[in-house]
C-alpha positions as a LaTeX table, in Angstrom:
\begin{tabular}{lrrr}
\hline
Residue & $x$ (\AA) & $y$ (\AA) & $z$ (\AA) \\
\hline
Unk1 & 58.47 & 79.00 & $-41.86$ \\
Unk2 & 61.68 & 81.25 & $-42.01$ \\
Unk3 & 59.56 & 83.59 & $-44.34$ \\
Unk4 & 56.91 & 83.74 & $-42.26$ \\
Unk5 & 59.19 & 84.73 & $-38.94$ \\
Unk6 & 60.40 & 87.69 & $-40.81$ \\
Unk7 & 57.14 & 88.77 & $-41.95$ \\
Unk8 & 56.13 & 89.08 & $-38.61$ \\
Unk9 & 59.25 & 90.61 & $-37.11$ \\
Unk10 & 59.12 & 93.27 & $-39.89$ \\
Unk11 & 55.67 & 94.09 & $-39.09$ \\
Unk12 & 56.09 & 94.25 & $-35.60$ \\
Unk13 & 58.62 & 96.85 & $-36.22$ \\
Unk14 & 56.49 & 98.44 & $-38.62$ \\
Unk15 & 53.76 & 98.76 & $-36.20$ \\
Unk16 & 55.75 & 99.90 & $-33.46$ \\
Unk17 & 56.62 & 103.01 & $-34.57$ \\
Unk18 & 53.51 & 103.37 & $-37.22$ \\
Unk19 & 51.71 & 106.82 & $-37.99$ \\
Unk20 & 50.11 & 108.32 & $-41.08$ \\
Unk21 & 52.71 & 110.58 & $-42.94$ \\
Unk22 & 51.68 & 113.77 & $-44.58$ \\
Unk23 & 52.76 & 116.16 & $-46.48$ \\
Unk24 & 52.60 & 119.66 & $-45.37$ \\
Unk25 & 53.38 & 121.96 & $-48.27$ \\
Unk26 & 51.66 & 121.37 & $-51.48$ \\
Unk27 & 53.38 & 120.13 & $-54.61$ \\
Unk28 & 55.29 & 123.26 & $-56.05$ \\
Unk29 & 54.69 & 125.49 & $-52.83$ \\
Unk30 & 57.27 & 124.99 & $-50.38$ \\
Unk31 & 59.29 & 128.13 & $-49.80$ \\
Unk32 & 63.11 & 128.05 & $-50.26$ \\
Unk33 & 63.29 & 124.67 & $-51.56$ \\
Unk34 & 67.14 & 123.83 & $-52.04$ \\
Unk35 & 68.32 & 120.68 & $-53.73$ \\
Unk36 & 70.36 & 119.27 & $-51.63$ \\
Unk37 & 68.07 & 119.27 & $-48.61$ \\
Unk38 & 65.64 & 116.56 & $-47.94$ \\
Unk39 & 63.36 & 115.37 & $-44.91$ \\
Unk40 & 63.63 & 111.76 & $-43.31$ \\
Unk41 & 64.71 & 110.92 & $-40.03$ \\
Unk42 & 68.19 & 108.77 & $-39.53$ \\
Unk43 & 66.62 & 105.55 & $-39.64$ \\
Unk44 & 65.00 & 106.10 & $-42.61$ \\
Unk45 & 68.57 & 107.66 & $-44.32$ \\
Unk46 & 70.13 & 104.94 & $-43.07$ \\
Unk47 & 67.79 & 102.28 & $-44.57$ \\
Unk48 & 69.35 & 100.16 & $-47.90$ \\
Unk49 & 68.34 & 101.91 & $-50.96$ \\
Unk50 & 67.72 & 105.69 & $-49.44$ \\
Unk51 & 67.03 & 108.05 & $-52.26$ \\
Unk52 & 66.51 & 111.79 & $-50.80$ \\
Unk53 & 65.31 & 112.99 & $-53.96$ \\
Unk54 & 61.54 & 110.67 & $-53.26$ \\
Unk55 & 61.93 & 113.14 & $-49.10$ \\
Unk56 & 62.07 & 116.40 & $-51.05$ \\
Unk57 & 59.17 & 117.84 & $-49.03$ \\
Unk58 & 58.80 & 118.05 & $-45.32$ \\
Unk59 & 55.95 & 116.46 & $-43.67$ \\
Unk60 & 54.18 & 115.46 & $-40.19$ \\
Unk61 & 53.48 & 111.89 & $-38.90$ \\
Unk62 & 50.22 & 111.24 & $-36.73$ \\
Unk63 & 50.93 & 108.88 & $-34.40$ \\
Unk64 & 47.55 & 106.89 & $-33.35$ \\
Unk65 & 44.94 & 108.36 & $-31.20$ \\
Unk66 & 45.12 & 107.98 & $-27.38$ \\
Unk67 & 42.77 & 105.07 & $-25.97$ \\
Unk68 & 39.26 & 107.32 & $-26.32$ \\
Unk69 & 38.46 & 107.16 & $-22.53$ \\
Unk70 & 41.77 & 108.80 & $-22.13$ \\
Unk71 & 41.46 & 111.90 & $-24.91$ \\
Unk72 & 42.51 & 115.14 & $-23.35$ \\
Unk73 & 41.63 & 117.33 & $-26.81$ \\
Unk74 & 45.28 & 117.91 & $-26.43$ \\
Unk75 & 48.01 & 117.52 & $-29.71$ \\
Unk76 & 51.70 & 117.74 & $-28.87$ \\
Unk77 & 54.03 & 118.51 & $-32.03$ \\
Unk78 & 57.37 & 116.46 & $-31.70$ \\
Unk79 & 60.66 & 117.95 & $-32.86$ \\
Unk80 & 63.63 & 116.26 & $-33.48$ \\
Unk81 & 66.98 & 117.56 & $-32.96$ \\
Unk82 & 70.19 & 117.05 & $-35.31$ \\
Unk83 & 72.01 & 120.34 & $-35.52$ \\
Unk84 & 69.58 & 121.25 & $-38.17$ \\
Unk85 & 71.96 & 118.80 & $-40.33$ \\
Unk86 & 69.58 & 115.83 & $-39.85$ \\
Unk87 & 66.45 & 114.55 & $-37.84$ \\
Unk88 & 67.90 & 112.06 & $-35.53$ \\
Unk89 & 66.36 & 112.06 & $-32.39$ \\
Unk90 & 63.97 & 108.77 & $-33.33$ \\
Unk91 & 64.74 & 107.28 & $-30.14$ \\
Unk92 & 63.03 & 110.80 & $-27.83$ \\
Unk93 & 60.30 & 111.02 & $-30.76$ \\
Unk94 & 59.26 & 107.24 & $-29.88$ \\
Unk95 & 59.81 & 107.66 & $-26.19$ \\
Unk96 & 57.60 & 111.23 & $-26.10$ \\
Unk97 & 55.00 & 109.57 & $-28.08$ \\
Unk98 & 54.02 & 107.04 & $-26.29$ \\
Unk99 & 54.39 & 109.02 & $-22.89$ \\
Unk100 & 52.49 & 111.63 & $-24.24$ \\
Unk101 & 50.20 & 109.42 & $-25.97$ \\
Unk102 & 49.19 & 107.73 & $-22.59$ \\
Unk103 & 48.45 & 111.07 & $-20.91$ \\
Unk104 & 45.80 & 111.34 & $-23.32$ \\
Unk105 & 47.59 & 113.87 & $-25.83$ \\
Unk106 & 47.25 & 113.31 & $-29.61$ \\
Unk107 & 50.93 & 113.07 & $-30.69$ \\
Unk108 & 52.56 & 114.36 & $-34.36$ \\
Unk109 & 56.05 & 114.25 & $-35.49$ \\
Unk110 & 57.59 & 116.75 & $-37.75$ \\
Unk111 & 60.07 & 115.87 & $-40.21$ \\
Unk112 & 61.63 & 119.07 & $-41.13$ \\
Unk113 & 64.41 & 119.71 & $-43.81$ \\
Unk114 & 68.19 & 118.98 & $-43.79$ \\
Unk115 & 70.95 & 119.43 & $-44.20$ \\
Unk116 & 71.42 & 123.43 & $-43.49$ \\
Unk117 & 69.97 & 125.38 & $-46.20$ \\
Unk118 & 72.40 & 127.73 & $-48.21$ \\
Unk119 & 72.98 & 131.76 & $-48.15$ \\
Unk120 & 69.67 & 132.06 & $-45.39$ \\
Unk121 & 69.78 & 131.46 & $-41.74$ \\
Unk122 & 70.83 & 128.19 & $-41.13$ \\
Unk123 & 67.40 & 127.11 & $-39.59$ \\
Unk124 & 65.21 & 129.38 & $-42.22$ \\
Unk125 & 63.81 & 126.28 & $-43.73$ \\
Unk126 & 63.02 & 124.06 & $-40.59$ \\
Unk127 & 61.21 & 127.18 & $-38.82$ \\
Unk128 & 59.04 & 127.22 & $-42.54$ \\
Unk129 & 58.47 & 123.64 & $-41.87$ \\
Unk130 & 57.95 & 124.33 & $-38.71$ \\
Unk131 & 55.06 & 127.06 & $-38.84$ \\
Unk132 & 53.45 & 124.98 & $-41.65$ \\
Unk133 & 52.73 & 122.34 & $-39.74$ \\
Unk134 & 51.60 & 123.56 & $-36.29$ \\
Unk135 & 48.90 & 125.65 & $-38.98$ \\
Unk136 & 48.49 & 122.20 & $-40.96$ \\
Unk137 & 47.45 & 121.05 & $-37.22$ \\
Unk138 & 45.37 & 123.96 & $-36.66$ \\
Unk139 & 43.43 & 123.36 & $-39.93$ \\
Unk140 & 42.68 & 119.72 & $-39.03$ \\
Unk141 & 41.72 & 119.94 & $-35.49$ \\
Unk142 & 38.12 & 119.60 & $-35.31$ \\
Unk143 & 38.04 & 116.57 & $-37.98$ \\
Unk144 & 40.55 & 114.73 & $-35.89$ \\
Unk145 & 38.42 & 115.82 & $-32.38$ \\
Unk146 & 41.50 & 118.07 & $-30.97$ \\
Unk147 & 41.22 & 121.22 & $-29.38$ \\
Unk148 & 42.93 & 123.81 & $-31.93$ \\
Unk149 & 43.86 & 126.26 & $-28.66$ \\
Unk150 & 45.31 & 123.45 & $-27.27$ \\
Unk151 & 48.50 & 122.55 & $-29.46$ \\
Unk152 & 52.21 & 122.36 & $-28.28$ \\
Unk153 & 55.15 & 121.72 & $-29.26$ \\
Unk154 & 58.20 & 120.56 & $-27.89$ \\
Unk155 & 61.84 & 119.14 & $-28.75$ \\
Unk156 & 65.63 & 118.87 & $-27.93$ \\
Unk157 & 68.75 & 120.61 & $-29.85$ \\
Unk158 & 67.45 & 121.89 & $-32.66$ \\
Unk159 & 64.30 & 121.18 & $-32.05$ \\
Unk160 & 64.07 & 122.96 & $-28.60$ \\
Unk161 & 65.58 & 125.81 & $-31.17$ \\
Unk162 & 62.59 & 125.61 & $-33.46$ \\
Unk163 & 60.37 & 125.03 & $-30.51$ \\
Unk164 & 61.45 & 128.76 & $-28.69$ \\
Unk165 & 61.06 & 130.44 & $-32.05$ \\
Unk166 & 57.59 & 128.91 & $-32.42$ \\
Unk167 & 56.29 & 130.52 & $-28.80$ \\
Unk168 & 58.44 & 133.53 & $-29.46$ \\
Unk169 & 57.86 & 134.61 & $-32.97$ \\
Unk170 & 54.92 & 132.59 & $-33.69$ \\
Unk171 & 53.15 & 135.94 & $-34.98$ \\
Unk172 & 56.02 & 136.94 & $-37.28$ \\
Unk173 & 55.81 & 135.00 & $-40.77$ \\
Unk174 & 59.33 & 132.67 & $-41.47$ \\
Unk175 & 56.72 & 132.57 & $-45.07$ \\
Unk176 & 54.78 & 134.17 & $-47.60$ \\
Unk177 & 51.36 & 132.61 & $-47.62$ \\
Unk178 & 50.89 & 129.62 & $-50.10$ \\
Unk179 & 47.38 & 128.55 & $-49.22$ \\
Unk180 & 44.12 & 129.04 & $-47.00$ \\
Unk181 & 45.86 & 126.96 & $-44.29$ \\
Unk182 & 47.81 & 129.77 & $-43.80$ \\
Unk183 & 45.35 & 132.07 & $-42.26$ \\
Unk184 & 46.15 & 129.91 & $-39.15$ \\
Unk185 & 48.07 & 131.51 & $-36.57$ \\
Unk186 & 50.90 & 128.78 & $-35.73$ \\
Unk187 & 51.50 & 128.62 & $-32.48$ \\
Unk188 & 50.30 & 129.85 & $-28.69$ \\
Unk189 & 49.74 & 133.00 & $-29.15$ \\
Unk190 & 46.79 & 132.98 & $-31.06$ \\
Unk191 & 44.46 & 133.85 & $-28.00$ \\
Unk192 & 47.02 & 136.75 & $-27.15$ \\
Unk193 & 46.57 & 137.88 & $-31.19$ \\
Unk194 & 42.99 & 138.05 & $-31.28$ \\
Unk195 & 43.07 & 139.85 & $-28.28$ \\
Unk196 & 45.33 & 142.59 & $-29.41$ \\
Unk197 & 43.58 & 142.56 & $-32.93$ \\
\hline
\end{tabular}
């Protein structure tokens, strides 16, 4: 009986906060990679048994789909704040979710890397991260029945930060190209690019 009581509280924890984690550079790709920076958000570094070197790359978390009578096209990118020395905002990223998730908006959390890299900015590699995976969104829109010119991002501390320099500078590169997904302009001013192009 007492095994079966944690089984289900574990995956009733599991399922609260459950999305489907992937990647966003590929294997050998990801720009600036410095060893000791890894991605994970608190919880996770603070789970028995951590190893960073298995959260060397950064990734994005799909939270599920809105009910479908409430689908907006929408995708909102969630940021996490932490100084840029961690992702620890897991508490917002839940909240924001489901909010967001109930308004009808398709919801995806980006786990960018930390600690601070060294001798570059100190948020050069989260803004990478950062413009990989609002173009790793881009590239998957239609499958996943989102509107790719409707995609936003938002976050606190350092991931307000990350969130300014994706409006702002969205059309200057934080990285050399490493793949087709990369002809995706990564942020909202695509219309205004085409328009000027």
């Amino acid at each position: 009986m007492k095994r079966i009581l944690i089984l289900i509280g574990l995956l009733c924890c599991v399922s609260s906060f459950a999305a489907e984690r992937e990647l966003i550079w590929p294997k050998g790709k990801m720009p600036d990679a410095q060893p000791h920076q890894f991605a994970a958000m608190t919880d996770e570094v603070s789970q028995k048994g951590f190893k960073p070197q298995k959260h060397r790359t950064a990734y994005i978390e799909w939270f599920d789909a809105p009910a479908p009578q409430k689908r907006n096209g929408g995708c909102m990118v969630l940021i996490s704040g932490g100084a840029y020395n961690r992702c620890c905002d897991v508490g917002y990223i839940r909240e924001w979710s489901q909010k967001l998730t109930e308004l009808g908006f398709q919801c995806v959390n980006l786990v960018y890397r930390t600690p601070r890299p060294e001798g570059i900015a100190f948020y050069q590699t989260a803004w990478e991260d950062g413009q990989r995976a609002i173009r790793l969104v881009r590239s998957e829109a239609a499958e996943r029945g989102l509107d790719p010119e409707r995609i936003g991002i938002m976050g606190s501390s350092a991931g307000g930060h990350l969130t300014l320099m994706g409006v702002t500078s969205s059309l200057h590169r934080a990285y050399l190209p490493v793949d087709n997904i990369d002809r995706e302009v990564p942020c909202a001013l695509r219309q205004s690019a085409s328009r000027s192009s």
